[in-house]
Structure formats: C-alpha cells, structure tokens
Coordinates of C-alpha atoms and ligand atoms in Angstrom, one line a residue:
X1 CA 0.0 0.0 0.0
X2 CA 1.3 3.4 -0.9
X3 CA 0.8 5.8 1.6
X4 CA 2.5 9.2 0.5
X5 CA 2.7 10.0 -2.8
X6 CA 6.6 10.7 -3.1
X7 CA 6.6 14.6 -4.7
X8 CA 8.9 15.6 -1.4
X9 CA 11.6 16.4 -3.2
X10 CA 12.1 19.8 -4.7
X11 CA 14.9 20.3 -7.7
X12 CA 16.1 23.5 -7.4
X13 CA 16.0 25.6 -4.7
X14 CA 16.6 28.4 -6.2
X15 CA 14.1 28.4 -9.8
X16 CA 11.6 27.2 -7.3
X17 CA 11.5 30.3 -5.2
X18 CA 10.1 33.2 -7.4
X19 CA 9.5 35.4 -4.2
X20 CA 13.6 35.4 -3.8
X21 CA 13.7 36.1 -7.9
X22 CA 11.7 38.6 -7.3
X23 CA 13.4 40.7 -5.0
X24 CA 16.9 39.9 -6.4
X25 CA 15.8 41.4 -9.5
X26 CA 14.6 44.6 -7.6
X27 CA 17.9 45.0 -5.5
X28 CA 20.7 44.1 -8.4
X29 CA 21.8 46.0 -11.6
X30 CA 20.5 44.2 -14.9
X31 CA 23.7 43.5 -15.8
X32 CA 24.3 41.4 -12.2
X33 CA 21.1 40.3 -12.0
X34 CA 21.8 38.5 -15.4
X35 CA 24.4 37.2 -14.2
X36 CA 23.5 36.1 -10.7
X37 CA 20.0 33.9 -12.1
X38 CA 21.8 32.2 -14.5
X39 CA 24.3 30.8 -11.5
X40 CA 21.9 30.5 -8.9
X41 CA 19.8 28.8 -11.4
X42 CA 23.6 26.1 -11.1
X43 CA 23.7 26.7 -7.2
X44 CA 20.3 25.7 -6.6
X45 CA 20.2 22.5 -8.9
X46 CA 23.3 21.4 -6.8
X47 CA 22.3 22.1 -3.2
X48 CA 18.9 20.6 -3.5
X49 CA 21.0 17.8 -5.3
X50 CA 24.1 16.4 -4.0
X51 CA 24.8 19.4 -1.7
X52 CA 21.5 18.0 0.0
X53 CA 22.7 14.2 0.0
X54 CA 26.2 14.8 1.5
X55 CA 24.8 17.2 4.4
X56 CA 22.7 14.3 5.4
X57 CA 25.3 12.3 5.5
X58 CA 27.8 14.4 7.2
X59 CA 25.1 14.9 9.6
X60 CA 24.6 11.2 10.5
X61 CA 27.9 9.4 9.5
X62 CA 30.3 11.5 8.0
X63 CA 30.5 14.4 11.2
X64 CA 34.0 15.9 11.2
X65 CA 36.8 13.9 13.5
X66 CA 39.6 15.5 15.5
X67 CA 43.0 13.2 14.4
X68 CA 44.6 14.2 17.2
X69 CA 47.8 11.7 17.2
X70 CA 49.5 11.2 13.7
X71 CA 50.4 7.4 13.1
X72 CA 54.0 8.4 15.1
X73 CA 52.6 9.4 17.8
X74 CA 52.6 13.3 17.0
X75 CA 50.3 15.7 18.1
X76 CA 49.3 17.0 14.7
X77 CA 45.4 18.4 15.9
X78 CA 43.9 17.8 12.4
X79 CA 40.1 17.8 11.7
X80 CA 39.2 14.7 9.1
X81 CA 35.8 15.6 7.1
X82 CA 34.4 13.6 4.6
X83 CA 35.0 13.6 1.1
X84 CA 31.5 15.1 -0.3
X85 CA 32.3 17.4 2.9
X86 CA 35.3 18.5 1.2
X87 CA 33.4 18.6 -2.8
X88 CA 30.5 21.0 -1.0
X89 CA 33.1 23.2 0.3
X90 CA 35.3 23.4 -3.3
X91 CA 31.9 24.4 -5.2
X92 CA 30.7 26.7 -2.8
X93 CA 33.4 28.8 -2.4
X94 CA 34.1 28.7 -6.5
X95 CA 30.7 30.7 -6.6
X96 CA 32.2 33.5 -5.3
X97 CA 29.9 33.8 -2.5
X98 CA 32.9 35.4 -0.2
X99 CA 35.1 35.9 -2.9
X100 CA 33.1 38.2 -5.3
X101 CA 32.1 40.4 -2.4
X102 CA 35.5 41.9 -2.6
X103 CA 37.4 41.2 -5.8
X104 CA 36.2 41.3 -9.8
X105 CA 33.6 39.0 -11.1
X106 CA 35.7 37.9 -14.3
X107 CA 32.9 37.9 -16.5
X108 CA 31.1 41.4 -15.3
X109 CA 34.7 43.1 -14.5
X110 CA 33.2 44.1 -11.4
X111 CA 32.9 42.9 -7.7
X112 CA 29.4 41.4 -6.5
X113 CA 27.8 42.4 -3.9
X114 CA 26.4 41.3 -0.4
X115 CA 22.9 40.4 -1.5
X116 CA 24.6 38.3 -4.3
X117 CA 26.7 36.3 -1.4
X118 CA 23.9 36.0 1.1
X119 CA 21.3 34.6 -1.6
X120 CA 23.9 32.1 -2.1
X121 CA 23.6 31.5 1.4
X122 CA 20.1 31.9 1.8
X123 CA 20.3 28.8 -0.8
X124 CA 22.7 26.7 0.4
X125 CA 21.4 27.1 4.1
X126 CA 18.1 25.0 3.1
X127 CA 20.2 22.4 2.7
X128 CA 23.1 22.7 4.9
X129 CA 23.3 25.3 7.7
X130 CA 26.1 23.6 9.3
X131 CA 27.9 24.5 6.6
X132 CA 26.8 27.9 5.7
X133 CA 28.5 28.8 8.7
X134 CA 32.2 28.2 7.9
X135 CA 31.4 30.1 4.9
X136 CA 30.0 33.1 6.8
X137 CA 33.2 32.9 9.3
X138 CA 35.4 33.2 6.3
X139 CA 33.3 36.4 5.0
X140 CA 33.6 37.9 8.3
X141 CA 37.3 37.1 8.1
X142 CA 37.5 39.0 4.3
X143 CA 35.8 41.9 6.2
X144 CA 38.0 42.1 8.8
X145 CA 41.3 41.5 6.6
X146 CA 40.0 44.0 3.8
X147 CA 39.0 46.5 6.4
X148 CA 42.1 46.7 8.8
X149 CA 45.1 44.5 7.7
X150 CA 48.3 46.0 6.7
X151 CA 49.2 45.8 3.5
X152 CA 52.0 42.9 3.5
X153 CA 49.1 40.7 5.6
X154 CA 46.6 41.5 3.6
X155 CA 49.0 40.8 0.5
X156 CA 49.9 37.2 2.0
X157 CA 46.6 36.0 3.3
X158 CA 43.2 37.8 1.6
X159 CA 43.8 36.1 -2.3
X160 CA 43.7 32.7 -0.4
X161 CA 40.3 33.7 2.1
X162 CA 39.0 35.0 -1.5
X163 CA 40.0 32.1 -3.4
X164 CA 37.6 31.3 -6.1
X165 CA 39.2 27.6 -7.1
X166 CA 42.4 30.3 -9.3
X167 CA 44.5 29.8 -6.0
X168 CA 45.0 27.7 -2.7
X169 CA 41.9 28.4 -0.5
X170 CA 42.5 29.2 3.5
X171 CA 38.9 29.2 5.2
X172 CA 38.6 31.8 8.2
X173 CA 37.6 31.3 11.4
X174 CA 36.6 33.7 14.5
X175 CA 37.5 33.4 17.9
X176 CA 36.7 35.4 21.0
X177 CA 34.9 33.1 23.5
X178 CA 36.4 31.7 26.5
X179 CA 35.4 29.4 29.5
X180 CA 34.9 32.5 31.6
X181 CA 33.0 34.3 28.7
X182 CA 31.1 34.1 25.3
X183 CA 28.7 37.4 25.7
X184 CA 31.1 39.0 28.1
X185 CA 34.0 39.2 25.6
X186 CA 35.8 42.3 28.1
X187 CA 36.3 39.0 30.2
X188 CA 39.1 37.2 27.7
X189 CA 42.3 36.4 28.8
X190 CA 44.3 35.1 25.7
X191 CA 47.5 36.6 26.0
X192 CA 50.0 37.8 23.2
X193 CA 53.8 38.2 24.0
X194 CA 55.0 40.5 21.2
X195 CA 58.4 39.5 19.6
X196 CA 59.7 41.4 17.0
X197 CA 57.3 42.2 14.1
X198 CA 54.7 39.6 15.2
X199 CA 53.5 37.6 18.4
X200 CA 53.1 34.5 20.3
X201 CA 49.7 33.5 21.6
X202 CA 48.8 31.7 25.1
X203 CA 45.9 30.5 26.4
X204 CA 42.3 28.6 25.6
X205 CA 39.6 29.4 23.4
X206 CA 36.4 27.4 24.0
X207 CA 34.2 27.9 20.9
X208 CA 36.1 27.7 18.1
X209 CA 34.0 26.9 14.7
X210 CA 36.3 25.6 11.7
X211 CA 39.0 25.0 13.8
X212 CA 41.6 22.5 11.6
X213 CA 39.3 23.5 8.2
X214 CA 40.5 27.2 8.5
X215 CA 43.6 28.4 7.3
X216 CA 43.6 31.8 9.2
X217 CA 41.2 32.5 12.0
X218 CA 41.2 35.9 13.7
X219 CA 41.5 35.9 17.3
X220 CA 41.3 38.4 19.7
X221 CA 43.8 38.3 22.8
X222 CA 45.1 40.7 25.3
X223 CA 48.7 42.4 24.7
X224 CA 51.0 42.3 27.7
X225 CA 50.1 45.4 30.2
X226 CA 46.6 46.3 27.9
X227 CA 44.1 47.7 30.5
X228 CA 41.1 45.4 31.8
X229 CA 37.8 44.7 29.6
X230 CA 36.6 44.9 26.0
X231 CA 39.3 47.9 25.6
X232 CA 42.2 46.3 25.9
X233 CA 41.5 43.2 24.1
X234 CA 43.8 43.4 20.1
X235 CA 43.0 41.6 17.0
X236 CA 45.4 39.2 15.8
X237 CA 45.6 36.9 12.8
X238 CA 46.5 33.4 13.3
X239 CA 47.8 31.1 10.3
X240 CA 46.8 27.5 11.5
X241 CA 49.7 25.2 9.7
X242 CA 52.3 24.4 11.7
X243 CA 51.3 26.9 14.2
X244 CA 52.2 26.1 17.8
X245 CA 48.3 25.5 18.7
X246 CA 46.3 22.1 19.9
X247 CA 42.7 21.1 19.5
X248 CA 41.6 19.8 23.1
X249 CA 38.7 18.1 21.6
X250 CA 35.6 18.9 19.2
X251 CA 32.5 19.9 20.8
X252 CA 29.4 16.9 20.8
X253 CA 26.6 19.3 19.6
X254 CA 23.1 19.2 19.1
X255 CA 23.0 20.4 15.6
X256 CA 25.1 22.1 13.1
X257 CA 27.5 18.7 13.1
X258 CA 28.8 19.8 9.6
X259 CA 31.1 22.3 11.5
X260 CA 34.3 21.3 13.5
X261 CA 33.6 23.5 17.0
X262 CA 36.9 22.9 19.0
X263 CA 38.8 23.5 22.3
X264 CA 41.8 25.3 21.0
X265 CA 44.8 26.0 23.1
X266 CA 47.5 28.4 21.9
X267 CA 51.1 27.1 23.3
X268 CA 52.8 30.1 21.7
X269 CA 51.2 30.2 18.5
X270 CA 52.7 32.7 15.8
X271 CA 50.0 35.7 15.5
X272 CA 50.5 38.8 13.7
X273 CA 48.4 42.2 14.8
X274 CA 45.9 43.5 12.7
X275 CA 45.2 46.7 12.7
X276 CA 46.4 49.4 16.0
X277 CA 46.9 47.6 19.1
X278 CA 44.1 47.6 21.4
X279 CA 40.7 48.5 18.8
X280 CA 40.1 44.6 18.5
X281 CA 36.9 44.5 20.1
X282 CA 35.4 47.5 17.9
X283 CA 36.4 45.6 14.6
X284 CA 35.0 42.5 15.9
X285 CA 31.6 44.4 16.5
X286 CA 31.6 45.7 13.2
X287 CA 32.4 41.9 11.5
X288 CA 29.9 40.4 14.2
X289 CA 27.5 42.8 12.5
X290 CA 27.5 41.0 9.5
X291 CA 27.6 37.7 11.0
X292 CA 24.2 38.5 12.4
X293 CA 23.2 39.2 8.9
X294 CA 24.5 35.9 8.0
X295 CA 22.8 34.3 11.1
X296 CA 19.5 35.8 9.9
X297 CA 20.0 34.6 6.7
X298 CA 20.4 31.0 7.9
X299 CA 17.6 31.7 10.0
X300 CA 15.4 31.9 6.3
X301 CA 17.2 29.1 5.3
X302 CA 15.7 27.1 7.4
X303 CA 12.2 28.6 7.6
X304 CA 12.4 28.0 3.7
X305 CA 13.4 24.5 3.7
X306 CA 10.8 23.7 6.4
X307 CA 7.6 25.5 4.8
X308 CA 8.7 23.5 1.7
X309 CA 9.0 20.5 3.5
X310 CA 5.9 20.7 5.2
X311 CA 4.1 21.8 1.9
X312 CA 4.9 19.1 -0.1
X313 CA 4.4 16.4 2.6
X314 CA 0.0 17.9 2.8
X315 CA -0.1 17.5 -0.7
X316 CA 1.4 14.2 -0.7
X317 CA -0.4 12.4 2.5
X318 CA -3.8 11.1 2.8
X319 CA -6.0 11.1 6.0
X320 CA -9.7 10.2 6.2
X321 CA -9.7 10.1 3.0
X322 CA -8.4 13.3 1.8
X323 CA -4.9 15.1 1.0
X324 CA -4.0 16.7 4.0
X325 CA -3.8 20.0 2.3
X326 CA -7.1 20.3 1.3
X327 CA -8.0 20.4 5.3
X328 CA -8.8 23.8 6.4
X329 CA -6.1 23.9 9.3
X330 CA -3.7 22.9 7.4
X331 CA -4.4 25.2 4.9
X332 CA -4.5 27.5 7.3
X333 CA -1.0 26.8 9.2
X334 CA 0.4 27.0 5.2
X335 CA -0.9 30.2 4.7
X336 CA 0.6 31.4 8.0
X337 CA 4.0 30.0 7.3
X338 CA 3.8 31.6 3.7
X339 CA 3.1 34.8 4.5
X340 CA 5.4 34.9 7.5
X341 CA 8.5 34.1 5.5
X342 CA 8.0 36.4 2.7
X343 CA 7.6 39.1 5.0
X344 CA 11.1 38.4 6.7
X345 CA 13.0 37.7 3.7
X346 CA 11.7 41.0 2.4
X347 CA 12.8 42.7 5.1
X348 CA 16.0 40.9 5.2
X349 CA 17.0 41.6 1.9
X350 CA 15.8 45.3 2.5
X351 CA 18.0 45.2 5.7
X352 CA 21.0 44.5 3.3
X353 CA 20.5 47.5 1.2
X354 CA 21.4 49.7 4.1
X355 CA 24.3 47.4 5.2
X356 CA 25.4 47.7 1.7
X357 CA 25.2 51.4 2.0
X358 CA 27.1 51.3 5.1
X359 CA 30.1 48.8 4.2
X360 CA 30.2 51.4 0.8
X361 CA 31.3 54.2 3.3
X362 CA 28.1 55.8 1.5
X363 CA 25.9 56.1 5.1
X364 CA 25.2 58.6 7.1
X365 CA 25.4 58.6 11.1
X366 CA 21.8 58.1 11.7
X367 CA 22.3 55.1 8.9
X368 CA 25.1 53.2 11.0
X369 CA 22.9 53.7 14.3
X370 CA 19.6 52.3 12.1
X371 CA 22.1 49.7 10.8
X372 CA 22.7 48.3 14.0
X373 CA 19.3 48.4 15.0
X374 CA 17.9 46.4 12.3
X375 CA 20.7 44.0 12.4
X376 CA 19.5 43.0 15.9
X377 CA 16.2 42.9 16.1
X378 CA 16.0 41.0 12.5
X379 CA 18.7 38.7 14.1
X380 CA 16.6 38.0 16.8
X381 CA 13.3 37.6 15.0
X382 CA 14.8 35.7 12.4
X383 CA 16.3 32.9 14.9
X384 CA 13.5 32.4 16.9
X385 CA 10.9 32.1 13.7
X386 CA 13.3 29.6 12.4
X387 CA 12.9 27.3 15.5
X388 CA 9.3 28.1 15.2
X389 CA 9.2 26.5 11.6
X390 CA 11.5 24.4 12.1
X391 CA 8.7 22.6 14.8
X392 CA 5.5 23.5 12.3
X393 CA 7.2 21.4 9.7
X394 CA 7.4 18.6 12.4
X395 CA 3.8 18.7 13.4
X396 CA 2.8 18.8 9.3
X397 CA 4.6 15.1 9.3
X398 CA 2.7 14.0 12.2
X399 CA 5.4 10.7 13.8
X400 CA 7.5 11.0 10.4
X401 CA 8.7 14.7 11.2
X402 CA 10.6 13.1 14.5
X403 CA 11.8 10.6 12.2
X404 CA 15.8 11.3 11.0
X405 CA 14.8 9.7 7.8
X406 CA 13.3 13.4 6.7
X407 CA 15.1 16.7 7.2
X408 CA 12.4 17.9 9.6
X409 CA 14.6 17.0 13.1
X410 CA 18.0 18.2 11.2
X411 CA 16.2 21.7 10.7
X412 CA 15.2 22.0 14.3
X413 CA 18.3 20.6 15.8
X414 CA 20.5 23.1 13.2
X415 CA 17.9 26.4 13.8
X416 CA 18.3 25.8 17.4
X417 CA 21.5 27.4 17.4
X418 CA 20.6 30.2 15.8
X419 CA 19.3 32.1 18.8
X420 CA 22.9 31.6 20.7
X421 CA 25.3 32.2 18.0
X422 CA 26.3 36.1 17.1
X423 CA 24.4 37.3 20.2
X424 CA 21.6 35.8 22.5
X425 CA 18.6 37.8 22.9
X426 CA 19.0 39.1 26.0
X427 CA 22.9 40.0 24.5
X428 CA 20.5 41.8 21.3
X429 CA 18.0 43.1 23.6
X430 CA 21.0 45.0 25.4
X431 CA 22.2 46.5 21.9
X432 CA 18.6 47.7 22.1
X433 CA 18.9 49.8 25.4
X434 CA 22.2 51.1 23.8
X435 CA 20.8 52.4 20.6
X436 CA 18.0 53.9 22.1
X437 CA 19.6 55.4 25.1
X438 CA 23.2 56.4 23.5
X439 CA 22.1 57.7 19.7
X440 CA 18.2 58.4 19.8
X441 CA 17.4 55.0 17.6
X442 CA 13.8 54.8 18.5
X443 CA 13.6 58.2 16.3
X444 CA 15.6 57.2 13.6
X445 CA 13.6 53.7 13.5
X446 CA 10.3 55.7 13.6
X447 CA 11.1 58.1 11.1
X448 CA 12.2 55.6 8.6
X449 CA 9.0 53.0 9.0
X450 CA 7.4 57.0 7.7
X451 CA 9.4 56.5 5.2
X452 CA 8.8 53.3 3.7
X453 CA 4.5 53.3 4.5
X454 CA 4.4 56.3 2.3
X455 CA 1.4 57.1 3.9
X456 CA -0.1 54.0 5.4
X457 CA 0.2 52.3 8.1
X458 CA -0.1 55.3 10.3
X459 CA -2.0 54.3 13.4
X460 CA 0.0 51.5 13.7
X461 CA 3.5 53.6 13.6
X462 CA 1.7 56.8 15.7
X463 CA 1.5 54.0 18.4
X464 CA 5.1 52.6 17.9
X465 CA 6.2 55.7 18.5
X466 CA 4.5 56.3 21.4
X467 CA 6.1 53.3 23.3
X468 CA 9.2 53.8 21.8
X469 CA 9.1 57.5 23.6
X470 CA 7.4 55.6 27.0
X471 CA 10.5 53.5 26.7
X472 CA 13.2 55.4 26.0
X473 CA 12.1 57.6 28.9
X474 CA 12.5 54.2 31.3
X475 CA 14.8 53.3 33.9
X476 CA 17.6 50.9 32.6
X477 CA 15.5 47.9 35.1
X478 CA 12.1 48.7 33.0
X479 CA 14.0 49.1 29.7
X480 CA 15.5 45.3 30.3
X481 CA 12.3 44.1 31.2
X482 CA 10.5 45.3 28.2
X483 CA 13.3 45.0 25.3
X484 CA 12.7 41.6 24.3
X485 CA 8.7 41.8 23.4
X486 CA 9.7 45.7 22.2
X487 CA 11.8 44.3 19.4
X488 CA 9.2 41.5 18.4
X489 CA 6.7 44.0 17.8
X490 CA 9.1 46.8 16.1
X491 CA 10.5 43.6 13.5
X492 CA 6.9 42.5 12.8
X493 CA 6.0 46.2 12.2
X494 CA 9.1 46.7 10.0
X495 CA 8.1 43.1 8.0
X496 CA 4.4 44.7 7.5
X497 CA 5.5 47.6 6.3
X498 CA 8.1 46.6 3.7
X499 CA 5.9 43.8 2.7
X500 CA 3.5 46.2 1.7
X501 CA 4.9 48.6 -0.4
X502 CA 6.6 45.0 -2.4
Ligands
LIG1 C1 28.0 25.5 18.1 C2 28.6 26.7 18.6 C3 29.7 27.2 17.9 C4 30.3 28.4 18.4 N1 31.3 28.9 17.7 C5 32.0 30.0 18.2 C6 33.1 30.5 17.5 O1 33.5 30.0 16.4 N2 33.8 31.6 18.0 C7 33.4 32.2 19.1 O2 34.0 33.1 19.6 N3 32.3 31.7 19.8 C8 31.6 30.6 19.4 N4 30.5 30.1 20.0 C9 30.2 30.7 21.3 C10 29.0 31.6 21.3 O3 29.2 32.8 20.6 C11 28.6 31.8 22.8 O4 28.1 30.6 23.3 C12 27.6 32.9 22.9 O5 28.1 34.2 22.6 C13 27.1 33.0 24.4 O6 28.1 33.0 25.3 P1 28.2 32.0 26.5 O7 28.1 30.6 25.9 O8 29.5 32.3 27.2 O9 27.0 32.3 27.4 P2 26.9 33.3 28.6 O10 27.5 34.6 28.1 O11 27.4 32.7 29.8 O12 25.3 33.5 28.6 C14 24.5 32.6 29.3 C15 23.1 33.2 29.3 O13 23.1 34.4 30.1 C16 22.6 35.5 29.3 N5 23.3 36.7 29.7 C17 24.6 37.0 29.7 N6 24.8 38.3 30.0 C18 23.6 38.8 30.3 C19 23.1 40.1 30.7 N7 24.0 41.1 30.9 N8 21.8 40.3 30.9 C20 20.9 39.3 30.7 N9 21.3 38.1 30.3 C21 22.6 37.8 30.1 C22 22.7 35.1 27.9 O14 21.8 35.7 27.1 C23 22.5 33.6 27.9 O15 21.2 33.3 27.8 C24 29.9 29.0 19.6 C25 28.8 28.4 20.3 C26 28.1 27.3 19.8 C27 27.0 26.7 20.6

C-alpha cells in the first residue's frame, strides 16, 4: 500500500523560489542580476541535489573527527571531514559567495555584492546550515582582513580567504569566547607576548567553529600590560599550519554537526596584529555585524526549507480520505507560514540594502545607528521564527517529522542554534537599550517606518512611536524588562510595512 505519494523532493531551490527572484531582480543592476540567475539557477540545482545528500550524510555518519595523534605518535590536531564534505566546500566557495564580495567578477569586471553572497547563502542554508557557517566565518574574516590589515598581511593571506578555485583556498575562522565568557568578551584572557614584528599567543579558546578546516582564524587576545575589559582586548591573525596550537577536543553538539567547534589552546602560537593595538573589540563588533546578517540569513534558510517540507508532505499524505492540504487547518498553518516568511526575507533583503550602503562608506550617522538596529532585532526575530518553523514542519509530518529519515529533526536541531550564536537575545536586547539610550534610535527607527509606508500604516506607527518614547524615557531595570517583546513588535512592524509597499 502506498501511503505518500513521493513529490517531497524539490529540484532546485533556487528556480523554485520566485519570491527570492523577485526581489533579487529589484535590489541588483541588470547586468548582475543576469548574471546572478543564470548561477543560482547552477547553485540551486546542486544544493537541492548532492549538496543536500552529502549534508545528510555528514550529519549522520560522516561528522568531522579530531585526528589528534598522527600514526608516530605526534600531536598533529587535524580535523578529518568527509569527502562530499570537502566537494560542497570546493563548489561553494568557487561561486564566489565570499570571494566576489570583494574582488572582480571575471565575466562582469566588477565585484558582486552582499545580496549576491547572502542569496547564495540563503540557498545553500536549506540544505546545509552547518555549513553555511564556515562560509560566513570566512566572509567575516574577508571583512576584517579587507577593512584593517596592513598591506604585507593582507597581501599574503586575503587572495587565499578570497579564493575562487584560481588559488589555494584558507577558510577563516573567528575566535573570542572563553570558558569564563562568550557574551562577556571584556572578560578574555588570551594573551599575546610580542616579539619582533609579530606575536606568540597563550591561552584557551572554548568555541572555536572551523577550527583545523580554516587556514587563518582571527582571534582576539590581550597584549601584555593592555588595561582590563573589552578595551584592551587586540586583533590578531592566526595562520593555522604548523602553528604552535592544539585542538583539546571537538564539541558533541546538538546540531550544526557539519562544522568542527573545537577547544583550542594556543602554546605560543605565531600571531601577527591586525590593525592598532588595542581596537580589536570594535572591529570585531563591526564583522559580528555581519555575522548576524549571515545568522538571519540561515535563520530563512531554514524557515524556507521547512515551509517546503511541510508543503509538499499535505499534498502528498492522505487522512480520512483526503490530501492533508485540502483540510482547512492545514491550509490555514500553510498560509501562515507563507506569509510569514515572505515578510522576513523581504525585510531581510531590504536590511542589506542599508548594510550595503554602510560597508560602501556611503551612510550617514543616523544610517550606522539604524544599521545596528535592524541587524538586531531581524537577528533576533529571524532565529527564533526559524525554531518556530523548524517545529511547524514537524507537526505537518505527524510521527514522520521526529523521524531522521526526513530533514524535519535536522532543521530544528541546526535552527536551534541560531538564537545563541552572534548574540543571544538578551545580549541583542541589550544593543537595544544602547541604541535607544546612546544615539536616539527609537527616532531614527520611527522616522524611517514613515518613510517606507508612504502614507499608510499610520496608526500603527503613531502607536510605535508612542512606546518607543514611553521607553526610552525608562529606567535601565524597566528598559531590560520590556526589550525583548519591544523588538518582536518593532521587527513585525518593520516586515508589514516593507511587505507592503513590495
Ligand atoms: C555550536 C557553537 C559554535 C560556536 N562557535 C563559536 C566561534 O567560532 N567563535 C566564538 O567566539 N564563539 C563561538 N561560540 C560561542 C557563542 O558565541 C557563545 O556561546 C555565545 O556568545 C554565548 O556566550 P556563552 O556561551 O558564554 O553564554 P553566557 O554569556 O554565559 O550567557 C548565558 C546566558 O546568560 C545570558 N546573559 C549573559 N549576560 C547577560 C546580561 N547582561 N543580561 C541578561 N542576560 C545575560 C545570555 O543571554 C545567555 O542566555 C559557539 C557556540 C556554539 C553553541
């Protein structure tokens, strides 16, 4: 007896999204829009394909391994990953989709842009979030090399963290938390000894994603006699070959399995300083910036892949007699899923004009502060919707959705992590009370929501603005209390209004 109908599988993940078509078209130039179908058209084929297959695998089988012990007995602290681990990293990373952010598309003789890379990862996150997230450590790795590396650094290293299959590539990596401290990043104690024209790290780092993939990561660590907290902490960049560095052990995690999140213990390890001594905290704020994009971008990934999942399962299972989508709940749930995640990508993807605007040097003040803003509160919507999606598409599948046969526990294991990494909310909530109370954001927020309705929407805004003021007017203890269910409401109002005026 057959008792699904097997149309579960979707082809391309890209040609089958017209909403994301849609706004790519909007947001690119004709000639990169041309450009960008016609290889996401490639891209999306592949990652609903065997992008899709090997993820599964590396989930269940094929996880990364920490070779700790070469057959002599040397401690050589290498990563082993799969080999379809290792195809899905050459053809993602021959897209472009850090590369072209920074350097020449060869065929357009000019660079790409953000909204190019993160539909690529908007993409390949539906089938692989674990992944997406080396690639978005090696973006925020470009940023930081691009933005503040000397010229004999960035000379060395940013061709290989830009590599586009024409030279060697060295994946990046980020790391700033510590046993004592993840949110609290003024609490790191990494120390660097300088000597000569570079240093020599010491000390642990407890969360380090990519560790043994990357070739650089970019660590921040504490010069000797740098004053206490986030101000004295420096950025340095650490090449990982035959560096004087150990991997304790690789984290057992929940989801995301794809990625190698170490122990990593510096015993000396050669480090050189990037930018002034000192300002390593700031430029980590402005890459975790777009990390958060990236996070929020996974975070549609997976609210993508599990509407789709969940679709196609109603219209393939029978109950009583029927297809479960021609139920009125069901229908109903659809609808809500839908319209949900066209209103966040939108607003995403208008999110990433202004960061594009900013990272162009084009924005003004009240643009960085609005920046900021939207980064966090779409950060935080986005994560939490994904985990809500992530169960909807669970409950669509009735017993099947627990089952790791389908996708539908992967997604919710994987989103699940998406709420902790780049900032909790209560970490986002606090950017909130800094905005507001440092740079007047609830007015720039207020006046650009004016903007966008054109005109409509005005009740709804008058009253935004009248709790934003209540607010802002708080003590800090109020302000805390209220952040959280503030920046729900002020995202959904944002998604409602962009959606509108699509
Ligand atoms: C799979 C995985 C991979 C990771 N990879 C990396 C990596 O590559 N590089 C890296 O640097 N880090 C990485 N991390 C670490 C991650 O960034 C931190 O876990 C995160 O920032 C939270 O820090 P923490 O774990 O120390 O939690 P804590 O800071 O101890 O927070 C615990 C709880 O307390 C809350 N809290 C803290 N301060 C406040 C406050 N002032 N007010 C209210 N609530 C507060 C937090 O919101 C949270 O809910 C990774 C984590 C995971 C799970």
């Amino acid at each position: 007896m057959k008792v699904l109908q097997e149309k579960i599988r979707q082809h391309n993940f890209y040609e089958e999204d017209e909403f994301l078509q849609k706004l790519l078209q909007q947001y690119m130039t004709p000639e990169l829009f041309h450009y960008a179908d016609q290889e996401l058209k490639t891209f999306g084929r592949r990652v609903a394909g065997p992008i899709d297959e090997r993820a599964k695998h590396t989930d269940r089988e094929g996880q990364p391994r920490l070779e700790r012990y070469d057959k002599f007995g040397e401690e050589v602290s290498k990563v082993w990953v799969n080999e379809g681990y290792k195809q899905t990293v050459k053809e993602t990373y021959d897209t472009g989709i850090v590369g072209y952010v920074h350097k020449d598309i060869p065929e357009l003789g000019k660079k790409g842009t953000y909204t190019y890379s993160f539909a690529q990862g908007y993409v390949l996150s539906q089938a692989e979030p674990g992944f997406y997230c080396p690639v978005t450590l090696t973006m925020a790795t470009a940023y930081l090399l691009d933005h503040y590396a000397d010229e004999d650094l960035k000379e060395a290293y940013l061709p290989h963290v830009l590599a586009t299959g024409d030279t060697e590539l060295y994946e990046g990596a980020t790391f700033l938390t510590e046993r004592q401290g993840g949110s609290d990043v003024g609490a790191n104690v990494v120390e660097a000894v300088q000597d000569g024209d570079h240093y020599h790290l010491y000390g642990e780092k407890y969360f380090a994603s990519n560790a043994g993939m990357c070739g650089v990561a970019m660590v921040l660590a504490r010069t000797e006699g740098a004053p206490e907290g986030s101000r004295g902490l420096s950025l340095f960049l650490v090449p990982w070959e035959g560096n004087n560095l150990r991997i304790r052990r690789l984290k057992d995690k929940l989801g995301v399995r794809a990625v190698p999140s170490a122990e990593v213990e510096f015993t000396g390890a050669k480090a050189y300083l990037v930018g002034e001594a000192d300002r390593g905290f700031y430029y980590m704020m402005e890459a975790l910036n777009l990390s958060r994009i990236c996070n929020a971008v996974a975070s549609l990934g997976i609210m993508r892949r599990s509407y789709t999942e969940a679709l196609h399962y109603a219209e393939g299972r029978n109950a009583f007699g029927r297809r479960l989508v021609d139920f009125p709940m069901i229908q109903q749930t659809l609808r809500k899923l839908r319209v949900k995640l066209e209103k966040e990508t939108a607003a995403i993807f208008d999110m990433i004009q202004l960061y594009e605007k900013v990272t162009e040097g084009e924005a003004t003040p009240e643009d960085e502060v609005l920046n900021r803003l939207l980064i966090a509160i779409m950060k935080k919507e986005s994560a939490e919707q994904s985990i809500a999606f992530a169960h909807e598409a669970i409950e669509m599948h009735g017993g099947n959705g627990y089952i790791e046969d389908f996708v539908t526990p992967r997604l919710l294991r994987d989103a699940q992590v998406l709420t902790v990494w780049e900032g909790t909310a209560n970490i986002l909530a606090l950017e909130l009370l800094r905005l507001v109370n440092k740079y007047g954001a609830h007015t720039i927020f207020i006046d650009l929501l004016r903007e966008k309705a054109e005109g409509s929407k005005q009740q709804e805004i008058d009253r935004m603005e009248e709790r934003l003021i209540y607010f802002a007017n708080r003590e800090q203890v109020e302000q805390e209390l209220e952040a959280k269910s503030l920046m729900k409401d002020m995202a959904c109002l944002y998604e409602d209004v962009i959606y509108e005026k699509l």
